[in-house]
Structures are given as structure tokens and as C-alpha cells.
CSV table of C-alpha atoms and ligand atoms in Angstrom, one decimal:
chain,number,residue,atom,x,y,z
Y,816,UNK,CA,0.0,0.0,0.0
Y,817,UNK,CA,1.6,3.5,-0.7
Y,818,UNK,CA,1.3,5.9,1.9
Y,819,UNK,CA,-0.9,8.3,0.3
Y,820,UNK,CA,-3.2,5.4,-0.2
Y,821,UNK,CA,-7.1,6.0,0.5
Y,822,UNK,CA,-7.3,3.2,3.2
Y,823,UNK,CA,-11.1,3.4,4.6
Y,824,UNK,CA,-11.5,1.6,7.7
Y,825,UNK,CA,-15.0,-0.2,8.7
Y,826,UNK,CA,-15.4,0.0,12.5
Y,827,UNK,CA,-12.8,2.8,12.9
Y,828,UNK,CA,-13.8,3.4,16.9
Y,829,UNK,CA,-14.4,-0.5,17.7
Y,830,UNK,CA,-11.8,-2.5,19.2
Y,831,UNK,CA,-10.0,-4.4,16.7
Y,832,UNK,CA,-10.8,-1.2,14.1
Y,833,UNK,CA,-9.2,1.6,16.2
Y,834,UNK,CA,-6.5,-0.7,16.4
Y,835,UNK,CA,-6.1,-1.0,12.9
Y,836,UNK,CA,-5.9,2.9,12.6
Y,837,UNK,CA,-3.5,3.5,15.3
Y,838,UNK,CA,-1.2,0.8,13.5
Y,839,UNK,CA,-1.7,2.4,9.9
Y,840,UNK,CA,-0.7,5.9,11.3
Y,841,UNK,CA,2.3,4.4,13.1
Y,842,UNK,CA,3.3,3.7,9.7
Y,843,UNK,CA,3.0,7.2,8.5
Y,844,UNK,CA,-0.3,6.3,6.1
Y,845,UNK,CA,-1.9,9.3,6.1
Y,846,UNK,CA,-5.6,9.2,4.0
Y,847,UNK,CA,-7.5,7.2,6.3
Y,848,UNK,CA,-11.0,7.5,6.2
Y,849,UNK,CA,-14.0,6.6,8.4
Y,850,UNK,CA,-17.2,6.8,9.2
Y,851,UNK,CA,-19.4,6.7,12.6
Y,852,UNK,CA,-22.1,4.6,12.9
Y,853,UNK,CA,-24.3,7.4,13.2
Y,854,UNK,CA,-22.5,8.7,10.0
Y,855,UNK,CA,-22.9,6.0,7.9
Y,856,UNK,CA,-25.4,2.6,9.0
Y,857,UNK,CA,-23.8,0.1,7.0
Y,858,UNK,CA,-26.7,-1.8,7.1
Y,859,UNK,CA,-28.4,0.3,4.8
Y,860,UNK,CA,-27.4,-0.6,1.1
Y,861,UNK,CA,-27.5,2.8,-0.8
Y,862,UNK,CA,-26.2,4.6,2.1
Y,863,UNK,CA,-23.0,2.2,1.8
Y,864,UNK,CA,-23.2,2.6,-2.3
Y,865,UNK,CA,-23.7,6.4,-2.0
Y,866,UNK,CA,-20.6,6.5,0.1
Y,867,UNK,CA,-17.8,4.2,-1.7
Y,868,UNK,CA,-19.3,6.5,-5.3
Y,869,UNK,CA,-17.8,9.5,-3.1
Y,870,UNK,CA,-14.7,8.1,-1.2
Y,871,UNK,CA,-13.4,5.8,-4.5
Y,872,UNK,CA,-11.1,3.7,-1.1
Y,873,UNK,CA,-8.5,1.7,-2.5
Y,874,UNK,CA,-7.9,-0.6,0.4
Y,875,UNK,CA,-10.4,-1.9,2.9
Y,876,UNK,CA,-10.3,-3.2,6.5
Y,877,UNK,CA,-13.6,-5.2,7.4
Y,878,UNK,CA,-13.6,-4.7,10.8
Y,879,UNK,CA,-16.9,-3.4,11.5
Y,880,UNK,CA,-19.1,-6.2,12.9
Y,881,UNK,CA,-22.2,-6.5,15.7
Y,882,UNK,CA,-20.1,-8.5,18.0
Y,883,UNK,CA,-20.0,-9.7,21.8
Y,884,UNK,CA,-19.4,-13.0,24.1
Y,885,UNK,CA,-21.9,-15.7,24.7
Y,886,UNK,CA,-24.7,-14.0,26.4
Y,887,UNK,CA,-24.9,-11.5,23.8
Y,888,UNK,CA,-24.9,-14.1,20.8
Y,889,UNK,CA,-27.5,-16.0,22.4
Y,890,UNK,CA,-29.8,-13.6,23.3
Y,891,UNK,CA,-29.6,-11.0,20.6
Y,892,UNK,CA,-29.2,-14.3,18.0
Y,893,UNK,CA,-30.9,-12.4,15.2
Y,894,UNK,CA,-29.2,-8.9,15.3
Y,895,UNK,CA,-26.2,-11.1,15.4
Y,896,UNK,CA,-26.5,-12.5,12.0
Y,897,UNK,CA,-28.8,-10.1,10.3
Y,898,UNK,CA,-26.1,-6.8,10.9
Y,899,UNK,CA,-23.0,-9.0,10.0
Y,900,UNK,CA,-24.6,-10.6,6.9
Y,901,UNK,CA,-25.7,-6.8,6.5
Y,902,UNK,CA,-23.0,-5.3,7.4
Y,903,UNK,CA,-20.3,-7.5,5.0
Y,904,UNK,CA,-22.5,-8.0,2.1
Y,905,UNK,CA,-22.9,-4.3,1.3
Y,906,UNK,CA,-19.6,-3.6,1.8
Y,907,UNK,CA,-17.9,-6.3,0.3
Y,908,UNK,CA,-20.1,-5.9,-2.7
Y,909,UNK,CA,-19.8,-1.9,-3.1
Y,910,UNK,CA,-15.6,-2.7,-2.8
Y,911,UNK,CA,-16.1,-4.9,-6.2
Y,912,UNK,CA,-18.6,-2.6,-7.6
Y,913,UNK,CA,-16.3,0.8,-7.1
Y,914,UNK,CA,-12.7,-1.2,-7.9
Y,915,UNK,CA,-11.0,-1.4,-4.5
Y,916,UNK,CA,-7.6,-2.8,-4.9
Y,917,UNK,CA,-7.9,-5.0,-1.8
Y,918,UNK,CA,-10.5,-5.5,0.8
Y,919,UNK,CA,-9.4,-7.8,4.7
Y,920,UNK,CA,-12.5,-9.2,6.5
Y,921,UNK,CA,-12.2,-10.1,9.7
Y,922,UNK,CA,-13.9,-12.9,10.7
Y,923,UNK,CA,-13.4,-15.1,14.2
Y,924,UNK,CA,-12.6,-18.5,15.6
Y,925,UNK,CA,-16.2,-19.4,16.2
Y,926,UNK,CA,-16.7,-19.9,12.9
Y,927,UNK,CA,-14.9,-23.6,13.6
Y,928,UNK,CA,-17.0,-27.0,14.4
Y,929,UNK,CA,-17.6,-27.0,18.2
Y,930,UNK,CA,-16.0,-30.4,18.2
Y,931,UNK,CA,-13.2,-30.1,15.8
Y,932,UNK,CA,-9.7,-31.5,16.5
Y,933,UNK,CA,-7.4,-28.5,18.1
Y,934,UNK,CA,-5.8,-27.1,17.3
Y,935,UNK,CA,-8.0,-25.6,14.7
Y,936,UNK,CA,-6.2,-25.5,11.1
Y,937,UNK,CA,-8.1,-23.9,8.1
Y,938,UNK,CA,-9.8,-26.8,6.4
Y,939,UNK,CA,-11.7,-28.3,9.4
Y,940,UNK,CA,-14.0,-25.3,8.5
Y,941,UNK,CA,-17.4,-26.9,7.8
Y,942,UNK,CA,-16.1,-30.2,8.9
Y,943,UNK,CA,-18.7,-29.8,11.7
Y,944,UNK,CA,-21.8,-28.9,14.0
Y,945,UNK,CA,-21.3,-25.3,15.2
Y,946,UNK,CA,-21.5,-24.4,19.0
Y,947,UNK,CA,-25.4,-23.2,19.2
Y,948,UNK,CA,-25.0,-20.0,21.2
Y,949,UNK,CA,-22.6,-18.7,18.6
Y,950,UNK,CA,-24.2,-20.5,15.6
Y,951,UNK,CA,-25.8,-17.3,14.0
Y,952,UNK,CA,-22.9,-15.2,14.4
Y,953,UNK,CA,-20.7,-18.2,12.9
Y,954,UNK,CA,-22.7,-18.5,9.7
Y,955,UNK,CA,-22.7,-14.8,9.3
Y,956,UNK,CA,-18.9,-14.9,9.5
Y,957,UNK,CA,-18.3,-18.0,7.4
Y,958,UNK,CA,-20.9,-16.5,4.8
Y,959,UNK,CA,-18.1,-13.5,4.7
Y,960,UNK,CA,-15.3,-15.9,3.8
Y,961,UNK,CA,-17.8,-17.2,1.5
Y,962,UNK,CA,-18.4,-13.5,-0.4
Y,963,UNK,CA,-14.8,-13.0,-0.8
Y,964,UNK,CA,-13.8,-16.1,-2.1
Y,965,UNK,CA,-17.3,-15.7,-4.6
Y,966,UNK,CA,-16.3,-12.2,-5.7
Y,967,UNK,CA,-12.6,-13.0,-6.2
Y,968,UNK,CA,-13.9,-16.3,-8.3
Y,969,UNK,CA,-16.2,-14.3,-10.4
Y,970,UNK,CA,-14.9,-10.6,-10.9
Y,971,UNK,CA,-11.1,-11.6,-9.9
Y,972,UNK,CA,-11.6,-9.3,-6.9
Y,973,UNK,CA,-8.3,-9.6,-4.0
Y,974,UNK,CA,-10.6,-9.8,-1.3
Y,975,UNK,CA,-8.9,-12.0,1.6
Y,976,UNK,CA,-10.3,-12.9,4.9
Y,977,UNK,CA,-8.7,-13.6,8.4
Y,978,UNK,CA,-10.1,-15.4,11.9
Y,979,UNK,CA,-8.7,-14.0,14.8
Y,980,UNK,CA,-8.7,-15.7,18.4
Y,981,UNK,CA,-10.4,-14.1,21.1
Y,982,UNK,CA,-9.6,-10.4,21.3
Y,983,UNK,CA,-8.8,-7.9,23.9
Y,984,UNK,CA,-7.4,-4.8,24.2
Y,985,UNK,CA,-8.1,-0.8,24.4
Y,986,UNK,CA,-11.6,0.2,23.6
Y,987,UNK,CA,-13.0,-3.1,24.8
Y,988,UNK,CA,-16.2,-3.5,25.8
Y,989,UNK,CA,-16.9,-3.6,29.5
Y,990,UNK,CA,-21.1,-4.1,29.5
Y,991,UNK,CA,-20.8,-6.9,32.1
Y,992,UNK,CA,-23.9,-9.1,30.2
Y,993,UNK,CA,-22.8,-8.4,26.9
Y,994,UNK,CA,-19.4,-8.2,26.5
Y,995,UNK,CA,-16.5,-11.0,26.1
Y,996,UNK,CA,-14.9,-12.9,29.0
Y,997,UNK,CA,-11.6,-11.2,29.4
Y,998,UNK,CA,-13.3,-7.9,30.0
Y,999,UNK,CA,-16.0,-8.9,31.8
Y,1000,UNK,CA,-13.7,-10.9,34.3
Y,1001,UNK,CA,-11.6,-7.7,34.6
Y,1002,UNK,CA,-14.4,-5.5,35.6
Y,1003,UNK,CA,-15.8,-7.7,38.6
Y,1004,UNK,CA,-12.5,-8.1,39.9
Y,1005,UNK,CA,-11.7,-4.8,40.2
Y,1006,UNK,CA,-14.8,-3.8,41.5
Y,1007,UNK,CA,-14.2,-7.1,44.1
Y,1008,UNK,CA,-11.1,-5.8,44.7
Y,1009,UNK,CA,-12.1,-1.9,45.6
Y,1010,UNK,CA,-15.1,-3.4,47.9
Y,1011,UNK,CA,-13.1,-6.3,49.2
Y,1012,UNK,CA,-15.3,-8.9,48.3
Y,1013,UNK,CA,-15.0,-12.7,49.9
Y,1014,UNK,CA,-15.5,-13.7,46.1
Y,1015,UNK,CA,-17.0,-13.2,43.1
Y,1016,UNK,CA,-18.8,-15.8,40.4
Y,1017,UNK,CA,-17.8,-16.6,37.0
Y,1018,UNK,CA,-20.0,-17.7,34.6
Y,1019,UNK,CA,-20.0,-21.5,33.8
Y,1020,UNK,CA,-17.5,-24.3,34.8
Y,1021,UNK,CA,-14.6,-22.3,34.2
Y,1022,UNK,CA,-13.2,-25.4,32.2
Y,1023,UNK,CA,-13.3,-24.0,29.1
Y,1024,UNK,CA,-9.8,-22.9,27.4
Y,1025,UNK,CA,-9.9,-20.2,25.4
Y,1026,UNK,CA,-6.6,-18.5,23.2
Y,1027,UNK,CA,-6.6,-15.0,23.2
Y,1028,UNK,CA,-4.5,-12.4,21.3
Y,1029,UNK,CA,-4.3,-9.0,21.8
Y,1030,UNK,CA,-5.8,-6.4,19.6
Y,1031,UNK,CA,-2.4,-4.5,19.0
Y,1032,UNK,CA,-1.3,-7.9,17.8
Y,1033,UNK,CA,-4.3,-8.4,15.4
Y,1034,UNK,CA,-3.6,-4.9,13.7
Y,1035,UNK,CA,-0.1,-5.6,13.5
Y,1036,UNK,CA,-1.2,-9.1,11.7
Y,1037,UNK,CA,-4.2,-7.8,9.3
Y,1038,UNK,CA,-1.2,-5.2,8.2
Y,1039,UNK,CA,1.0,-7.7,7.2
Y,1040,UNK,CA,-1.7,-9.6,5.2
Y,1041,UNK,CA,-2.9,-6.4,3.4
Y,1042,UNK,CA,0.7,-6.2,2.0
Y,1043,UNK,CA,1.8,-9.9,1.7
Y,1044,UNK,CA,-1.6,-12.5,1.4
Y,1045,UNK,CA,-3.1,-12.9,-2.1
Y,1046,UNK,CA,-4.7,-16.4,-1.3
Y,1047,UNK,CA,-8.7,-17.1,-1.5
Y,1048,UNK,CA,-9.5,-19.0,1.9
Y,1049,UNK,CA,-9.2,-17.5,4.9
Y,1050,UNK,CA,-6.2,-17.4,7.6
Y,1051,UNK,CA,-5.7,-17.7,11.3
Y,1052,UNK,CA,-4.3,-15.0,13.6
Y,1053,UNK,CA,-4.0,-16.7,16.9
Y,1054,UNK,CA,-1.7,-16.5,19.8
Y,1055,UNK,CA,-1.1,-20.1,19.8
Y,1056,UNK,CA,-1.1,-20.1,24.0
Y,1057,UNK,CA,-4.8,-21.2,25.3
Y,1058,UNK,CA,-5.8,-21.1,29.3
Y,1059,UNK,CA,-8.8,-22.1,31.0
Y,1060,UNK,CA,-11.2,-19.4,32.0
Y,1061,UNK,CA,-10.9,-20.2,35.6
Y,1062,UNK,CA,-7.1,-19.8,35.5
Y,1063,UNK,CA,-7.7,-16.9,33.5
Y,1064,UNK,CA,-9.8,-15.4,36.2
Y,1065,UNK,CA,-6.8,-16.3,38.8
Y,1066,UNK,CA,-4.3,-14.6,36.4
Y,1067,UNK,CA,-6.6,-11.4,36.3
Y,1068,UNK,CA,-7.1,-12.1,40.5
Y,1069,UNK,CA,-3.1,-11.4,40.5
Y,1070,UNK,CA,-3.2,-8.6,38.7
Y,1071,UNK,CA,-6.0,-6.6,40.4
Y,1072,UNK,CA,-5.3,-7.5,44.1
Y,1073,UNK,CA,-8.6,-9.5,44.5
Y,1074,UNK,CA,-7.9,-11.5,47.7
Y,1075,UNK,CA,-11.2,-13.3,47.7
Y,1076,UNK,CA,-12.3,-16.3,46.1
Y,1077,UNK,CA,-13.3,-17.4,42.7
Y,1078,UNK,CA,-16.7,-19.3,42.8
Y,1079,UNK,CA,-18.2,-20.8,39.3
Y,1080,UNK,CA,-22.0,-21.2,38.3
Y,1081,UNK,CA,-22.8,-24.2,36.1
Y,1082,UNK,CA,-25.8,-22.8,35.6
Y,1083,UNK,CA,-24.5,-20.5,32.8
Y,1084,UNK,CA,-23.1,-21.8,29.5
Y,1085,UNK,CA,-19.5,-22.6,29.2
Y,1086,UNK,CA,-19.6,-22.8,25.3
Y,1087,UNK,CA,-17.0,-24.5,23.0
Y,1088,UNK,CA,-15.0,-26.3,24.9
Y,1089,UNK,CA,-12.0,-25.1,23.1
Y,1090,UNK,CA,-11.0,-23.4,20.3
Y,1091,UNK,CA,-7.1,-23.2,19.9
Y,1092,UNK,CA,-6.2,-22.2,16.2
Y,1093,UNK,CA,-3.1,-23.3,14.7
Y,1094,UNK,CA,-1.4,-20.3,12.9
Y,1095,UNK,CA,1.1,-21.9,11.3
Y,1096,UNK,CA,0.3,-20.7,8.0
Y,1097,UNK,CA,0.6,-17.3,9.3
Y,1098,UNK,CA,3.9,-17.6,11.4
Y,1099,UNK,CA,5.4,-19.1,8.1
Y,1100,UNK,CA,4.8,-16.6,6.2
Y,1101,UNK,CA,7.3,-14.9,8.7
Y,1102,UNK,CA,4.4,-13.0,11.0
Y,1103,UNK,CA,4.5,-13.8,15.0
Y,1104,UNK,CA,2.6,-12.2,18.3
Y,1105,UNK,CA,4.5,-10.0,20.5
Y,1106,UNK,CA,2.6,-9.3,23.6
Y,1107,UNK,CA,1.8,-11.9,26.1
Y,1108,UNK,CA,-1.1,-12.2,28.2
Y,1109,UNK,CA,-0.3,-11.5,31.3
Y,1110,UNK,CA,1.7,-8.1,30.1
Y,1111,UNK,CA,-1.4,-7.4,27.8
Y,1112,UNK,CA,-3.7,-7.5,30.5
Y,1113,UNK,CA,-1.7,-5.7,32.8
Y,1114,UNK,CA,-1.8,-2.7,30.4
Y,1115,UNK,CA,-5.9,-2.5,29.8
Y,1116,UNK,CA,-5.6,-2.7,33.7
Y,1117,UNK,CA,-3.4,0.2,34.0
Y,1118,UNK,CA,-5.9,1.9,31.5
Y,1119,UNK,CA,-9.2,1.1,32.5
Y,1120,UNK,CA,-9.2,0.1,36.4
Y,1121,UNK,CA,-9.8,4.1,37.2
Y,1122,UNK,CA,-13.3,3.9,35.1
Y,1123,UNK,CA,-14.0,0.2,36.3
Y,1124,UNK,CA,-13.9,0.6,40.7
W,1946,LIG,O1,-15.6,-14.4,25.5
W,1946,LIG,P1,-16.8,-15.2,25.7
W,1946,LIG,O2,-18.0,-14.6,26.2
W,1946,LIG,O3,-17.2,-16.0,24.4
W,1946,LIG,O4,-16.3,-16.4,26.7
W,1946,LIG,P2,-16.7,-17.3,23.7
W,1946,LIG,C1,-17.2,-17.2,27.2
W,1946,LIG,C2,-16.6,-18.2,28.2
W,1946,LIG,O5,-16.2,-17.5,29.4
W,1946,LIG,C3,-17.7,-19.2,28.6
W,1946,LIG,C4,-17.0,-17.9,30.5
W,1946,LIG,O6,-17.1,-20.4,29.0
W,1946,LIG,C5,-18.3,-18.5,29.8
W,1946,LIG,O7,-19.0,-19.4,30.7
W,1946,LIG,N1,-17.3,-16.8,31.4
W,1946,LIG,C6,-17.1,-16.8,32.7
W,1946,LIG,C7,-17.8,-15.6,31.0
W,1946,LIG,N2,-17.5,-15.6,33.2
W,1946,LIG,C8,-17.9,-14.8,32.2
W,1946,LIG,C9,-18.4,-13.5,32.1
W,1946,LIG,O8,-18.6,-12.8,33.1
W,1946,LIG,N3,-18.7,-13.0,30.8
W,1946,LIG,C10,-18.5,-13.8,29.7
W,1946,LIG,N4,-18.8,-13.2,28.5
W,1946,LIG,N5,-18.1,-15.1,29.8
W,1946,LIG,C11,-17.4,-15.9,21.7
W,1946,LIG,C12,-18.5,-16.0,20.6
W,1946,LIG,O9,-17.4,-17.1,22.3
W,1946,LIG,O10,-16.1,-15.7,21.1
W,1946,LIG,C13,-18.4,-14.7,19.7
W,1946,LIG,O11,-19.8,-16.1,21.2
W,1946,LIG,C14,-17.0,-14.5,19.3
W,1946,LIG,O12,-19.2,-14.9,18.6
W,1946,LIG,C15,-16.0,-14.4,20.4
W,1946,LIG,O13,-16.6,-15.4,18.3
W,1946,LIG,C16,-14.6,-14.3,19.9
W,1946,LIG,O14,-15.2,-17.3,23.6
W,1946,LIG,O15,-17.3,-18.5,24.3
């Protein structure tokens, strides 16, 4: 991409997006352009026509997506798909229409059979039943693989997709019923940790392993791709470490000074049982994570335990 490149970003003040933009002007690419939801609902078909006809991008980043942990998916099961096959399908489509040299969607590892050998490569996609709470979400993102590889079949469009693993990071979302685990966990134990709480309650067994990455990481990643992957398919961005949530809730214990006790309900749903990607594909193409978890989540401590107690 040359610097003066018009680069539009989808999702510009989400997580993984505002990542994205920080990373593009680290590199000194200066003609970003974005657009608030309130700006531009991408939802709405000639709103998303009207506004590639005026901004002509030449590189797209995907990231804009109704996302959100397990509660979220399976409550809210049809904004989940309906917005992301919304969302993806009218920009995706407008990129071919208006000649963008290169569109990244991002999708994520749910899109993988619940019970598919770990760790996860690229072909067991499909090889599968989904995990239910996630399924709607899922098929919207594997739809979105689906529309890349269709468009760069038919119309020779270089539209390439990537699956992260679970993200977190600065400009997270902290909603405690709707947002993912990592955040969630952080917010009720700092707010243990300021009232002194005997304990707090995680949702589920706490068996589940999960592999997270942090959203600097992923920017860092979908940067690379946009200058060195040309493949159809789709490509994992993991961190290649997995932990269980419980021990993930004792990690985030340490951090925050909780001295109380971590209690689980069964009642709520654990999920997939796991969902470790390989990203071998990735890391031999010469890419590789830099920040661990325990340093990662020291640093959205640093930054967000004034808001949270
Ligand atoms: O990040 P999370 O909500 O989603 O993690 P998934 C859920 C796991 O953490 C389950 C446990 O095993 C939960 O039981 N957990 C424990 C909690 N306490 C909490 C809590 O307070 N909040 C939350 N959220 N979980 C999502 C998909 O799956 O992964 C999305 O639903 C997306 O579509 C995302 O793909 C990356 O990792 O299970």
C-alpha cells in the first residue's frame, strides 16, 4: 500500500478497528478514512453505495461487525446475524462494484465445528456442528469468507479474509452481560477488589480454554496480510497459548489484588470447549505475536481500572 493510499477503515472506533488505525498511522499512512455509525449505517445498502461513489477507497479493512461474548450471541441471535450478513455483504459488494484494490474481513474462531480437532487448522471449517449459542454469528462470519472467495472467483476481486482468536485490548467492551470474557472478568474483579469482596462468580464451569490475542497484535497481523496474502481462503491469527477461563480469572485475580475467592455457576453456558487455532500458516509466512497475556492484561488494567472501581 503507498502511503498516500485511501485506506477506509470499517469500524474505525471498535476495538479491533481503532487498532487497525492507530497501526496504519504508526506507519505514516496518512488518508484514512472513516465513518461513525451514526455517520454511515452500513446496514443500509445505498447509504454504503452512496458513500464508496464519493470516497473511491483503495484498500479496505472489514472490521466493523455486531459483536459480543456468549450471552450477547445468544440472546440477541438475530441482530447477530442479520447486521453481519448486512454489514459484510454491502460492503464487500460496493468494494467490487467501485474497484477497490484490496478488501481484509475479519472474521473469528467461532466460525470452527464445536468439536473439531485442536488445534483448529483452516480446512476443518465446515467439517462440523457449530457451537449453538454462537451458531448465527458463525454463519454470518463464514458467509463472509464465502463473499470473498465468490467475488474474487467471479470478478477476480483480491478480497482475503482472516479469523482471529479471542480479542482484547483498548476500547473493549466492559457491559458486564454483553461483552467478552476477558473484560468482563476484569471489571468484577476490580470492583471485588475496591469493595473487598470474599468472592466473586464466574459464569460457567470455568473449564473452558480459550486462546486469546491482543488487539495490538491483530492490527499488527491484518497489516502484514494487506501487503503480503493474495490467497482465497481464509487465515488464522492466533496467539497459539490457550488457558482455561478459571485460570484466566486467577491470572486477572493477581493482577488486580482480589484476595477473595473465585466461585463458578454451572448454571451458565461454558460454550465451545475449546477453540485453539493453529497459525502456522501465518507464522510461516514470517508473522508472529509479540505481547503476552499477562503483560497485555496488565496494560488495559493500567488503563481502564480508574473507570472500572
Ligand atoms: O468471550 P466469551 O463470552 O465468548 O467467553 P466465547 C465465554 C466463556 O467465558 C464461557 C465464560 O465459557 C463463559 O462461561 N465466562 C465466565 C464468561 N464468566 C464470564 C463473564 O462474566 N462473561 C462472559 N462473557 N463469559 C465468543 C463468541 O465465544 O467468542 C463470539 O460467542 C465471538 O461470537 C467471540 O466469536 C470471539 O469465547 O465462548
Amino acid at each position: 500500500m503507498e502511503k498516500n493510499a485511501k485506506i477506509y477503515v470499517a469500524g474505525h472506533r471498535g476495538m479491533v478497528g481503532s487498532a487497525i488505525v492507530r497501526k496504519l498511522e504508526k506507519e505514516g499512512f496518512n488518508n484514512i478514512v472513516t465513518r461513525t455509525s451514526a455517520e454511515l449505517d452500513l446496514r443500509d445498502q445505498k447509504a454504503v453505495e452512496h458513500f464508496f461513489s464519493a470516497e473511491k477507497p483503495e484498500y479496505v479493512f472489514l472490521a466493523a461487525a455486531k459483536v459480543g461474548g456468549i450471552m450477547a450471541n445468544n440472546t440477541y441471535r438475530a441482530e447477530f446475524i442479520y447486521d453481519n450478513l448486512m454489514i459484510e455483504s454491502n460492503i464487500i459488494h460496493q468494494s467490487y462494484v467501485h474497484g477497490v484494490t484490496k478488501l481484509l474481513f475479519l472474521g473469528s474462531s467461532c466460525i470452527y465445528p464445536k468439536m473439531a480437532p485442536q488445534p483448529l487448522k483452516e480446512e476443518y471449517l465446515l467439517s462440523g456442528y457449530l457451537e449453538p449459542t454462537n451458531q448465527p454469528y458463525a454463519i454470518a462470519k463464514i458467509a463472509g469468507i464465502e463473499l470473498c472467495d465468490a467475488y474474487r472467483a467471479q470478478y477476480g476481486c483480491n478480497f482475503i479474509s482472516a479469523m482471529p482468536a479471542n480479542l482484547y485490548g483498548p476500547n473493549d467492551n466492559y457491559d458486564p452481560e454483553k461483552s467478552h470474557v476477558l473484560p468482563a472478568l476484569l471489571v468484577k474483579l476490580v470492583a471485588a477488589a475496591s469493595k473487598n469482596l470474599p468472592s466473586i462468580t464466574i459464569w460457567g464451569t470455568g473449564s473452558p480454554l480459550r486462546e486469546f490475542l491482543h488487539v495490538d497484535d491483530l492490527a499488527d497481523a491484518c497489516f502484514f496480510l494487506m501487503e503480503q496474502f493474495d490467497n482465497p481462503g481464509f487465515i488464522n491469527i492466533g496467539s497459539g497459548k490457550e488457558i482455561s477461563i478459571f485460570d484466566l480469572a486467577q491470572l486477572i485475580k493477581k493482577i488486580t489484588g482480589f484476595a477473595g475467592e473465585i466461585l463458578t455457576d454451572p448454571s451458565k453456558p461454558d460454550g465451545t470447549p475449546r477453540k485453539l487455532m493453529d497459525s502456522s500458516r501465518l507464522l510461516k509466512m514470517g508473522w508472529e505475536p509479540s505481547i503476552s497475556l499477562e503483560e497485555g492484561i496488565r496494560n488495559v488494567y493500567k488503563d481502564v481500572s480508574p473507570l472500572l472501581s
